[in-house]
Every structure is written in C-alpha cells, then in structure tokens.
PDB file of C-alpha atoms in Angstrom:
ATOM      1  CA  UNK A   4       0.000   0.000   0.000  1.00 54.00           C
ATOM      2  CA  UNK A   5       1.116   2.920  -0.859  1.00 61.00           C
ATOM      3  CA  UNK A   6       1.971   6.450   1.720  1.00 59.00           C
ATOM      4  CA  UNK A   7       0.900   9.676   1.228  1.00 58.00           C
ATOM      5  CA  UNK A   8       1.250  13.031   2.712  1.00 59.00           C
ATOM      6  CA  UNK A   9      -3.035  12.303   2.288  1.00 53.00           C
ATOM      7  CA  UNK A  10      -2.159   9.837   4.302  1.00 53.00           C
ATOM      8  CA  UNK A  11       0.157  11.210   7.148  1.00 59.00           C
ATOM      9  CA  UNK A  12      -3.270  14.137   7.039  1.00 61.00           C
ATOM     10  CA  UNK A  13      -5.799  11.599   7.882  1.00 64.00           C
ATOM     11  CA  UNK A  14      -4.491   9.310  10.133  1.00 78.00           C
ATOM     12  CA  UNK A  15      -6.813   7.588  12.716  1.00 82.00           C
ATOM     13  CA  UNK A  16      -4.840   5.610  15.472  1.00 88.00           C
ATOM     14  CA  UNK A  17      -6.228   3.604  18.324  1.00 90.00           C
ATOM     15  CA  UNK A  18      -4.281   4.152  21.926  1.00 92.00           C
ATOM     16  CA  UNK A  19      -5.133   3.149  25.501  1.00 92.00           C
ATOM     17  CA  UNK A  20      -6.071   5.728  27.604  1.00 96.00           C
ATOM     18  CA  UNK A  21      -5.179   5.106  31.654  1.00 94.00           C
ATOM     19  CA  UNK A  22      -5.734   6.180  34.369  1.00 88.00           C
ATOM     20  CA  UNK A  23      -5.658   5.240  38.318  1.00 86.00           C
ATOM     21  CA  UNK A  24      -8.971   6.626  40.226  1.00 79.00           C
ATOM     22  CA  UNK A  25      -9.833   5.560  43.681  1.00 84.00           C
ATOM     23  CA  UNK A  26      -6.690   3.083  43.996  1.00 89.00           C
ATOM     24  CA  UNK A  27      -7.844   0.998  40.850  1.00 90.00           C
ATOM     25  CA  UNK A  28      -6.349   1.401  37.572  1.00 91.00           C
ATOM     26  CA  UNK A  29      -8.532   1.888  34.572  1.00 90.00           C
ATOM     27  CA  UNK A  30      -8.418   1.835  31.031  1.00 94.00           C
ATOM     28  CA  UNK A  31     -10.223   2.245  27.549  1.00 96.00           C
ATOM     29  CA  UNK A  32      -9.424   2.858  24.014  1.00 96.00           C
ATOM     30  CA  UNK A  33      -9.566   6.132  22.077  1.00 96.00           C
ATOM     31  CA  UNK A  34      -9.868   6.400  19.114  1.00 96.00           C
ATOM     32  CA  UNK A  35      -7.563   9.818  17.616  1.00 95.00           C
ATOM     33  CA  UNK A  36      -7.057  11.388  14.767  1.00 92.00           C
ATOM     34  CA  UNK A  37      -3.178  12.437  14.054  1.00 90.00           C
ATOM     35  CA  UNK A  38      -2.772  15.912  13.703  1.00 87.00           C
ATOM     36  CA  UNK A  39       0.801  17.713  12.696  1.00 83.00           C
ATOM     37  CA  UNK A  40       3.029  19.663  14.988  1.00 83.00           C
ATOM     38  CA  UNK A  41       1.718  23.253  13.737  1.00 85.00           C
ATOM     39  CA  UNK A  42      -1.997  21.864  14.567  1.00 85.00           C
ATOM     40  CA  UNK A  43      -1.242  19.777  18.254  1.00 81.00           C
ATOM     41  CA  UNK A  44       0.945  23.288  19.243  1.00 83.00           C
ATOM     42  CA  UNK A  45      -1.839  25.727  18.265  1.00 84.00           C
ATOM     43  CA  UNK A  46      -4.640  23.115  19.750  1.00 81.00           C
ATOM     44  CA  UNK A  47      -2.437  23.032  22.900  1.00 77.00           C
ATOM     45  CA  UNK A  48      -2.117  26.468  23.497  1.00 83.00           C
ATOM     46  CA  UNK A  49      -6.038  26.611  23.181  1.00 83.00           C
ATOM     47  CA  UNK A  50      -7.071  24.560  26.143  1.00 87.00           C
ATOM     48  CA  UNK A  51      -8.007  21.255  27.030  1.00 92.00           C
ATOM     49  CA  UNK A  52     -11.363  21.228  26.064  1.00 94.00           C
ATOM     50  CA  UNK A  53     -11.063  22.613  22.203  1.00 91.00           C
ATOM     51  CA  UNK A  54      -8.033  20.416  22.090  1.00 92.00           C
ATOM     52  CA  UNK A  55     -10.058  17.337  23.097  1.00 95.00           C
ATOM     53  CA  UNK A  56     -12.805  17.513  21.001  1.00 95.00           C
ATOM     54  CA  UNK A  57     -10.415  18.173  17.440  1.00 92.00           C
ATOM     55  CA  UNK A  58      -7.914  14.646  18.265  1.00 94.00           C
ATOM     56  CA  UNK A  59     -10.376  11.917  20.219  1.00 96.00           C
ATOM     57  CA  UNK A  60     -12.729  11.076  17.638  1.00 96.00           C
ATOM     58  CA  UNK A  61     -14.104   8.216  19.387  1.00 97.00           C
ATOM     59  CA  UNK A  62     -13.610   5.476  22.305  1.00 97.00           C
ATOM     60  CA  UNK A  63     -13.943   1.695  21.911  1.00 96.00           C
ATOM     61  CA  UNK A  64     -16.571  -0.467  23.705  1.00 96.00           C
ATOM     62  CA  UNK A  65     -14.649  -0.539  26.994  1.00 96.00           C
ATOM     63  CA  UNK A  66     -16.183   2.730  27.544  1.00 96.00           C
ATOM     64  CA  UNK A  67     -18.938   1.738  29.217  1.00 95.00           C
ATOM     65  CA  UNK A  68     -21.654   3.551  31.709  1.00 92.00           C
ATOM     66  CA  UNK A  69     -23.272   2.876  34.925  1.00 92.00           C
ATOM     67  CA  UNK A  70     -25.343   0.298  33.258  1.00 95.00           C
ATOM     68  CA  UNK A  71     -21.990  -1.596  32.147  1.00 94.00           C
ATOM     69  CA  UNK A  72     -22.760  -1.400  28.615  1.00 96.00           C
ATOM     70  CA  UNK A  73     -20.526   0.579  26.042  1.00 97.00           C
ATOM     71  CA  UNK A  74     -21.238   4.166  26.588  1.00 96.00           C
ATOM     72  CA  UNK A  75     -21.684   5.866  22.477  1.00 97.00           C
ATOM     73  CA  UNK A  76     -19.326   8.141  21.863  1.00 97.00           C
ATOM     74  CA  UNK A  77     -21.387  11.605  21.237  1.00 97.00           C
ATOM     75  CA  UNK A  78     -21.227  15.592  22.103  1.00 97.00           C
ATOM     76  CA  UNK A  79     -23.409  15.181  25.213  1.00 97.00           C
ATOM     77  CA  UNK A  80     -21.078  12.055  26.751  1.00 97.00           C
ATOM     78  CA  UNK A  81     -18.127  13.592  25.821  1.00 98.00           C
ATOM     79  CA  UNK A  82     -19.203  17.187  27.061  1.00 97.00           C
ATOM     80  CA  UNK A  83     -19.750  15.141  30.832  1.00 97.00           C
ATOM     81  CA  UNK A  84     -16.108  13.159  30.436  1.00 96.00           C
ATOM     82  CA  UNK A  85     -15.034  16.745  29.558  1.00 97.00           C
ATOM     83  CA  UNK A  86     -15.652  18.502  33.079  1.00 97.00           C
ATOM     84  CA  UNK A  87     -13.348  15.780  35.074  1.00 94.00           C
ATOM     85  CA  UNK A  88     -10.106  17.268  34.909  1.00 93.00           C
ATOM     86  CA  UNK A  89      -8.176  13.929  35.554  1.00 91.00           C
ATOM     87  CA  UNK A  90      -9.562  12.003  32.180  1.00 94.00           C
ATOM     88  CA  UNK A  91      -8.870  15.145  30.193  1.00 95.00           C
ATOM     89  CA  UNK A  92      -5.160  14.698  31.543  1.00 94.00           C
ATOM     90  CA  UNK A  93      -4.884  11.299  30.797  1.00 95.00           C
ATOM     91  CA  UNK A  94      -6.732  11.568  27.268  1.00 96.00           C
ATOM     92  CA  UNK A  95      -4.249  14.121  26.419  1.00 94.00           C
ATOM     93  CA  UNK A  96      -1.667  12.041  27.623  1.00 94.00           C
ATOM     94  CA  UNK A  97      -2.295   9.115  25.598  1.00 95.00           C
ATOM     95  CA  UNK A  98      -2.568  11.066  22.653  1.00 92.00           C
ATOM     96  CA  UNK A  99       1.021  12.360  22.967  1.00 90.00           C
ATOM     97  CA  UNK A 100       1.581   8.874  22.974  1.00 92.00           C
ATOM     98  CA  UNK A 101       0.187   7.449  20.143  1.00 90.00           C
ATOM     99  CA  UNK A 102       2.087  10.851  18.724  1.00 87.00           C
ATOM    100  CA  UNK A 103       5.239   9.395  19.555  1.00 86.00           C
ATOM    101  CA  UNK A 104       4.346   6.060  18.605  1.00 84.00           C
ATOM    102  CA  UNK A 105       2.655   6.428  15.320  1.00 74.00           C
ATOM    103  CA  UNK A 106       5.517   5.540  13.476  1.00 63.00           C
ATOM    104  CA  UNK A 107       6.729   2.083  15.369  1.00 61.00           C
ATOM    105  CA  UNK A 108       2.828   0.691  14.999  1.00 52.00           C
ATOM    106  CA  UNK A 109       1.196  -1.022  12.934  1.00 49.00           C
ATOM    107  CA  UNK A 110      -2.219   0.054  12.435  1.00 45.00           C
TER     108      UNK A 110
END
C-alpha cells in the first residue's frame, strides 16, 4: 500500500487511555485522529477542552456507563467526560503517545 502526505493528514490511530482513580487502575481505548506539529501546538495552546474535542474522535466499547454497557461516543457524553479534569489529563496524555508512537505501529 502505498503512503501519502493524504495519508500522514488523515491518520486515525487507536491508543489506551489510563488512568488510576480511587486506587484501581482503569483503562479504555480512544480512538484519535493524528494531527501535525503546527496543529497539536496551536490546539495546545487553546485549552483542554477545544483540544479534546479536534484529536479523540471516538472510544472503543470498553467505555462503558453505569449500566456496564458501552457508553456511544457523542457531544453530550463527551461534554460530561469533559468537566473531570483527571480524564482530560490522561486523554491528552495518551494522545502524545500514540504521537510518539505512530511511526513504530502497525495500524
């Protein structure tokens, strides 16, 4: 298959995101979209929130809710997640991550 700077541009990657709450450590998978250094600096510099919604374009089915069943990734779900200061650290986090790691992956 061939690689494109289309390619590099549109990039989806999937990452675990972790984090330790009460004691316990937890995970899930998000889903992010690549962006390039002139885009994650100006995002960055924007705050957490704006910065958020442009990489984590979705979370696998080990998101789940009270109920135990996957929680759908949408603007009213991801507006809640967005108010706990903690998961926005470790989303951000595990972007920088799958940054770093893009290249060494196989996706």
């Amino acid at each position: 298959m061939a690689f494109s700077i289309v390619t590099m541009q549109n990039l989806e990657v999937k990452q675990p995101v972790k984090f330790t709450f009460d004691g316990d450590t937890h995970e899930f998978t998000g889903k992010f979209k690549l962006l390039d250094d002139n885009s994650n600096e100006q995002l960055a510099n924007g705050g957490d929130h704006d910065f958020i919604k442009k990489i984590l374009v979705g979370w696998g089915d080990d998101f789940v809710g009270e109920d135990d069943k996957p929680l759908p990734f949408n603007a009213e779900n991801l507006a809640a997640c967005l108010k706990i200061s903690w998961w926005r650290t470790a989303v951000i986090d595990a972007y920088f991550v799958a940054v770093a790691t893009a290249g060494r992956k196989n996706y």
